Structure formats: structure tokens, C-alpha cells
GROMACS .gro file of C-alpha atoms in nm:
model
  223
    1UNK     CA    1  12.608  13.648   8.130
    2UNK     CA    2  12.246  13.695   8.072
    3UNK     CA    3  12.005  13.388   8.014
    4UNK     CA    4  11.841  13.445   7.658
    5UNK     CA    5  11.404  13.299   7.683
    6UNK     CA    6  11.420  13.017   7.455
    7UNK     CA    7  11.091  13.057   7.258
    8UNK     CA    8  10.812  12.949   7.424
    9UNK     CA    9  10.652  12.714   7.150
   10UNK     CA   10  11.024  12.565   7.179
   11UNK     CA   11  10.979  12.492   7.552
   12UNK     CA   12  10.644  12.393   7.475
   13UNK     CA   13  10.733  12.092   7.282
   14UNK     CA   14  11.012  11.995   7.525
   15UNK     CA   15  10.752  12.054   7.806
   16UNK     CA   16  10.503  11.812   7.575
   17UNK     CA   17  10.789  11.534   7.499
   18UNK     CA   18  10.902  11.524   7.849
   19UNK     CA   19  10.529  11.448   7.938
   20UNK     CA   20  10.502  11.177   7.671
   21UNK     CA   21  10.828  10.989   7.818
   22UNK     CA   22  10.694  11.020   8.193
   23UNK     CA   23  10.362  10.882   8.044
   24UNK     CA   24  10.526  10.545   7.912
   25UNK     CA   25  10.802  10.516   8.134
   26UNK     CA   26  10.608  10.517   8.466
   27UNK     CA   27  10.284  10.350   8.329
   28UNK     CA   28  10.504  10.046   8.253
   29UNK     CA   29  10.562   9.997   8.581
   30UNK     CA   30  10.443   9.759   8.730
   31UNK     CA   31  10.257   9.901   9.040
   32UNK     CA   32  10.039   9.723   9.254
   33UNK     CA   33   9.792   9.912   9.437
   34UNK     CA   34   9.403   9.744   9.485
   35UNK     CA   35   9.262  10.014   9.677
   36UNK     CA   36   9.394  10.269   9.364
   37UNK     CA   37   9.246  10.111   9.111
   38UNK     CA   38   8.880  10.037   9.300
   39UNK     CA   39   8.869  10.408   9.349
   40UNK     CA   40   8.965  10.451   9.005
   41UNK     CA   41   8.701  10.179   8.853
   42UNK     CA   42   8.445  10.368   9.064
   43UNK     CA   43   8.524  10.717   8.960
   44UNK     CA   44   8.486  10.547   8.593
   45UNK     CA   45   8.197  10.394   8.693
   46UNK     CA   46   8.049  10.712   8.754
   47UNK     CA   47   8.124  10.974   8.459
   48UNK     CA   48   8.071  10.662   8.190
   49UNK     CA   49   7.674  10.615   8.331
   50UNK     CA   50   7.609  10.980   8.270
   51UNK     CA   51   7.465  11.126   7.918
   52UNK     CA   52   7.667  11.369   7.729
   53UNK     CA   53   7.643  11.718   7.876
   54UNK     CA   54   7.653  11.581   8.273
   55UNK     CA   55   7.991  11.399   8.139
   56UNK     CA   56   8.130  11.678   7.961
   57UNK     CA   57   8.111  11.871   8.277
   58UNK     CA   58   8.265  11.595   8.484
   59UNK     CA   59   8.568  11.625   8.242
   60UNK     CA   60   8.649  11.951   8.155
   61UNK     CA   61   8.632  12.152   8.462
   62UNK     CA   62   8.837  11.886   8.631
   63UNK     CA   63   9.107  11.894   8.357
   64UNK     CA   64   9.081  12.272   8.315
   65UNK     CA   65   9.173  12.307   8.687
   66UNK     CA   66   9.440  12.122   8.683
   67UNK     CA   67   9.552  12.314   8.382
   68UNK     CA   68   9.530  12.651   8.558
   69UNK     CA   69   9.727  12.529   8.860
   70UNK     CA   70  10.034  12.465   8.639
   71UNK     CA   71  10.017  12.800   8.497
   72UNK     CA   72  10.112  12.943   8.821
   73UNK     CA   73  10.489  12.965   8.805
   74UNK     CA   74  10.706  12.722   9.019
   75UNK     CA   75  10.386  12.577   9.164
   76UNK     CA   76  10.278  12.452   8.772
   77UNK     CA   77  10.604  12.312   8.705
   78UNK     CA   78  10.563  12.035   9.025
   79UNK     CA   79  10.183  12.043   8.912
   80UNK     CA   80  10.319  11.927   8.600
   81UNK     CA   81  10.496  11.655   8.719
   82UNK     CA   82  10.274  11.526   8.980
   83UNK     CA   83  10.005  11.496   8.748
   84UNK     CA   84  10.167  11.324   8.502
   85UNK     CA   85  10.325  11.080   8.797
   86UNK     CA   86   9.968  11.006   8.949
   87UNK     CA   87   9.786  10.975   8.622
   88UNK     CA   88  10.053  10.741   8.491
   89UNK     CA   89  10.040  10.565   8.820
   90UNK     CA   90   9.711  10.498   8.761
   91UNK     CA   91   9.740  10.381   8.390
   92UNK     CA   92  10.035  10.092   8.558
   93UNK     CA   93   9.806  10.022   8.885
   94UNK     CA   94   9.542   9.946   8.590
   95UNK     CA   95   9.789   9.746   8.393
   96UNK     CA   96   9.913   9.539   8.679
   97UNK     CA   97   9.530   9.508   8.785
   98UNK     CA   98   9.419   9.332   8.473
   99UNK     CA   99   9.747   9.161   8.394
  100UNK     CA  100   9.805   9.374   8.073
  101UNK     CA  101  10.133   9.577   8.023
  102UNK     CA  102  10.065   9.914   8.133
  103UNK     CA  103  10.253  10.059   7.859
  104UNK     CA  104  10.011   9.897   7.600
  105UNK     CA  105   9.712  10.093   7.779
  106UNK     CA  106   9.898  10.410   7.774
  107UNK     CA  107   9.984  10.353   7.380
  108UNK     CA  108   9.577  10.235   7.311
  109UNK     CA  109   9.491  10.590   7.462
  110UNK     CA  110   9.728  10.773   7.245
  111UNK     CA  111   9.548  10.624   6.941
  112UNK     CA  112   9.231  10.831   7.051
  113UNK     CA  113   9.219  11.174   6.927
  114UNK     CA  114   9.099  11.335   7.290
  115UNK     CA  115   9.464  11.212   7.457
  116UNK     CA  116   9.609  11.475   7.143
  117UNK     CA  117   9.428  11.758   7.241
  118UNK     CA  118   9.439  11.718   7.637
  119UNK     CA  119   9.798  11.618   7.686
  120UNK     CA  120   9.932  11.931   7.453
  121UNK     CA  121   9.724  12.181   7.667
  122UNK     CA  122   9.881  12.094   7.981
  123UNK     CA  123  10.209  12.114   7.816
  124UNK     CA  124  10.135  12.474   7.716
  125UNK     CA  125  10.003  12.514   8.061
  126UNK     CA  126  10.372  12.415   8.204
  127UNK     CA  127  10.592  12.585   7.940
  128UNK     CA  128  10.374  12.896   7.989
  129UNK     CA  129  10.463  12.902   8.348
  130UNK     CA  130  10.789  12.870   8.297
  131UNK     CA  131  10.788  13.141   8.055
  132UNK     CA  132  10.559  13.370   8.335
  133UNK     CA  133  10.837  13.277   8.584
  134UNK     CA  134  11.171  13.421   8.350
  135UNK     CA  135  10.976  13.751   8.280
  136UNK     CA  136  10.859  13.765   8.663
  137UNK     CA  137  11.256  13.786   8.718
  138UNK     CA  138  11.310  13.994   8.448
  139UNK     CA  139  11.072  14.263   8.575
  140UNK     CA  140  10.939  14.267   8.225
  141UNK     CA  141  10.575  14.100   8.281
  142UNK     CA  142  10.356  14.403   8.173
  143UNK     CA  143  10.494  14.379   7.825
  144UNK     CA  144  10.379  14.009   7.815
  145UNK     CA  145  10.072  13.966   7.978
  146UNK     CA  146   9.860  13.996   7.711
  147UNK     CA  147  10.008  13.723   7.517
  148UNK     CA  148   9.966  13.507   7.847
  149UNK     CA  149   9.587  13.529   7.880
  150UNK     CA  150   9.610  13.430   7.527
  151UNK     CA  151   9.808  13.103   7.621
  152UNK     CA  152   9.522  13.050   7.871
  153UNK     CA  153   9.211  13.120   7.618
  154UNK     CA  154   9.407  12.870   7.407
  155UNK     CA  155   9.408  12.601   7.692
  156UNK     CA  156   9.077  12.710   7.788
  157UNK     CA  157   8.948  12.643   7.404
  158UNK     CA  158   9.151  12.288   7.357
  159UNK     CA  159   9.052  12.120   7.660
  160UNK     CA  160   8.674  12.162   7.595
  161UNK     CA  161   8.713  12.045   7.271
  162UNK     CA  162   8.936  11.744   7.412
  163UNK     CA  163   8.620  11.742   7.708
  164UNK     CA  164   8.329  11.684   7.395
  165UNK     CA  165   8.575  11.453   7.200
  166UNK     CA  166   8.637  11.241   7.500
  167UNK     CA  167   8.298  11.209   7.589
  168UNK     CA  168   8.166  11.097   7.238
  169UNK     CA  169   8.479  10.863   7.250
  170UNK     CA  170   8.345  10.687   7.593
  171UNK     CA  171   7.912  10.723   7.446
  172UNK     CA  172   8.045  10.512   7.141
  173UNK     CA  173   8.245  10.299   7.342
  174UNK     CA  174   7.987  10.204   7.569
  175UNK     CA  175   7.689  10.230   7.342
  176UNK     CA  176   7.851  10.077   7.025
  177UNK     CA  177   8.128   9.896   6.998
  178UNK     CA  178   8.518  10.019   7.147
  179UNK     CA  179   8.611  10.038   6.770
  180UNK     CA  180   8.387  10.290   6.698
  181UNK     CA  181   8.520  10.542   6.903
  182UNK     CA  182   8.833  10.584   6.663
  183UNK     CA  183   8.539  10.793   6.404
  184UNK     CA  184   8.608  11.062   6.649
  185UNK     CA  185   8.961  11.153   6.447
  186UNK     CA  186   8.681  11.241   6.201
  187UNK     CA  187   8.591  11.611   6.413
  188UNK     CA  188   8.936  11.582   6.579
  189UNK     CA  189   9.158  11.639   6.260
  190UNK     CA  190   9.020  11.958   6.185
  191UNK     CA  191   9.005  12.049   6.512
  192UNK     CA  192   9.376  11.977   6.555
  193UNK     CA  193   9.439  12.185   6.300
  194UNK     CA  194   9.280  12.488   6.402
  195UNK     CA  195   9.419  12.466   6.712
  196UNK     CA  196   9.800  12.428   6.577
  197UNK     CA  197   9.655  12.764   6.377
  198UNK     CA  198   9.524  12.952   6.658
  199UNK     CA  199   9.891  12.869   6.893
  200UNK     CA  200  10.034  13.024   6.625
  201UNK     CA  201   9.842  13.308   6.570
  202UNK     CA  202   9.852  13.365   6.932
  203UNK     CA  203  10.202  13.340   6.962
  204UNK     CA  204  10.253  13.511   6.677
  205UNK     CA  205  10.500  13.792   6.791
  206UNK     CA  206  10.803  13.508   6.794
  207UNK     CA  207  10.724  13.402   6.428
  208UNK     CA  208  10.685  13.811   6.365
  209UNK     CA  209  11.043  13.827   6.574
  210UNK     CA  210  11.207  13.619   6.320
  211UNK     CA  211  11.058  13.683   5.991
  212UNK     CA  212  11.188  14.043   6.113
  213UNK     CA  213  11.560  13.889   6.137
  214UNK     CA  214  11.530  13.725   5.826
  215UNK     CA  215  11.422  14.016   5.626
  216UNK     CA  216  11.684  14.267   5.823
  217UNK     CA  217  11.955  13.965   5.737
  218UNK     CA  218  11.814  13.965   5.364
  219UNK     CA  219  11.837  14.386   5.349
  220UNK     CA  220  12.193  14.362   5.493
  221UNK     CA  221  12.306  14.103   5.260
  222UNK     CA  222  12.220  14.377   4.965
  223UNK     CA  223  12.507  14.642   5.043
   0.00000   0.00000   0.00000
């Protein structure tokens, strides 16, 4: 029996809830590791003391990386995962460091705009790989490579927006008050929105695909 591709914006959101749930269940552990979290303070220490543009570039190449290693198939997939494990290490070491729950750190970043434009691009990262990998087996790649250097424009495009939203998040924490960095949903709304556009429009031959069925259902239905 042949294994039908669920769609990939399908495996996309499973690939971006599954990330969400690994992000709260292992940050509320409670991990105790001093040496992580100096390295991590010190790391912080050092993007947070630079001006915009040095800091943008300290953050989005890094994340972008990252992002293009879990578009390689199999290799993403544990890329996927092991990011999300250390990063949500961290985010518990952090908790357990300054004797707040871990999970309450992880939820306070999910109220800034930059964690909903980061954390979706590595999830289309991952479910792109995934889908590279079935069409790889299938023998069928040259008839979908196209839209997968469109998945990685995409990815390409959201994490430098999540890169200058982040970094105007951390200027107005540090220069203003921690509040303050909340006025970045402001530029991140519409942002959002253009970006839930552009996915679609780039993945537009599955929407195509079934407005096709429906009308070829509707045409039957008429004899």
C-alpha cells in the first residue's frame, strides 16, 4: 500500500505544535547546571551591549544556520529536536538558576512577537525536510524543487524579520523599560500577516490541488 504526502502546511503545524510542547515540557524542568547558564549569561552579555545592526547580525545568521541544517532531510529532523532540547535546556537551567519556574520564562517569551516568527520558521524548516525526504524516495524531487527553495526564501525572509524584531525587543528592554518591548506587536502584526500570505502563496499548488477537487466534485455532482 502506498504512503499518500500529507500536505506539507499540515505537517508543518504538527512539526510547529510538537515544538511548542518540547518547549514547555522540558523548560519546566528543573535542571541544574551553573557552568550552562554562566556561558549563557555571558553570551547575553555580549549581543545585548551591541547597537542594532552588530546585534541583528549576531542573531540572524546564527538562527538562519540552524534553520538550514534542519532542512537537510533526516539530519533536520534530529536538528529539530536537539535544538529545541538544548534551547529549552537552557530556558530550565535559567529557571532553576534564578529560582523562577522555567515554564513561566518560556510562556513570558511567547508573549513577544519575535518567539512567533522564529519558532514557526524552524518548524517549516523541519516539515520541509521531511517533505524533501518522501519525494527523495519517491524519485519525484525534480518536480518539487522549485517549491522547496521557496520554503527556504520563506525561512530566509521570516527569520530576519524575527532577527530586527528581536533586537528592537532587547534595545527597548535595556534602554527603556522591559514593558516597552511588547510595542513591537505593533510592526509584528502586519508582519505576521504577510508572512501567513506569502506561505500560502508559496505553497500555493496544495490549495490549487484542492480547489481543483472541489470544483471537479461540484461539475460531477451536475449530471
Amino acid at each position: 500500500m502506498e504512503i499518500k504526502m500529507p500536505r506539507l502546511r499540515k505537517i508543518f503545524l504538527l512539526s510547529f505544535i510538537i515544538e511548542l510542547v518540547g518547549f514547555a515540557v522540558i523548560s519546566s524542568l528543573p535542571i541544574h547546571d551553573p557552568a550552562l547558564y554562566a556561558s549563557f549569561k555571558s553570551e547575553d552579555s555580549a549581543i545585548i551591549s551591541k547597537s542594532f545592526f552588530p546585534m541583528w547580525l549576531s542573531i540572524f545568521p546564527h538562527n538562519l544556520l540552524i534553520a538550514s541544517i534542519e532542512f537537510i532531510p533526516v539530519v533536520g529532523i534530529l536538528m529539530f529536536g536537539f535544538s529545541i532540547g538544548s534551547t529549552a535546556s537552557v530556558i530550565a537551567v535559567e529557571g532553576t538558576s534564578t529560582k523562577v519556574s522555567g515554564l513561566a520564562i518560556f510562556t513570558s517569551l511567547m508573549i513577544l512577537p519575535h518567539s512567533w516568527l522564529e519558532l514557526p520558521a524552524y518548524a517549516v524548516a523541519a516539515s520541509t525536510s521531511i517533505y524533501i525526504l518522501y519525494y527523495l524516495v519517491k524519485g519525484q524531487m525534480g518536480k518539487k524543487y522549485m517549491k522547496i527553495i521557496y520554503m527556504y526564501i520563506f525561512v530566509v525572509i521570516e527569520l530576519a524579520f524575527a532577527g530586527a524584531i528581536e533586537t528592537s525587543e532587547i534595545i527597548l528592554e535595556e534602554s527603556a523599560h522591559p514593558l516597552y518591548s511588547l510595542y513591537m506587536w505593533i510592526p509584528a502584526v502586519p508582519i505576521i500577516i504577510f508572512l501567513i500570505w506569502l506561505y500560502r502563496h508559496m505553497d500555493s499548488d496544495e490549495y490549487k490541488h484542492k480547489k481543483e477537487i472541489e470544483k471537479d466534485e461540484y461539475d460531477f455532482s451536475q449530471f
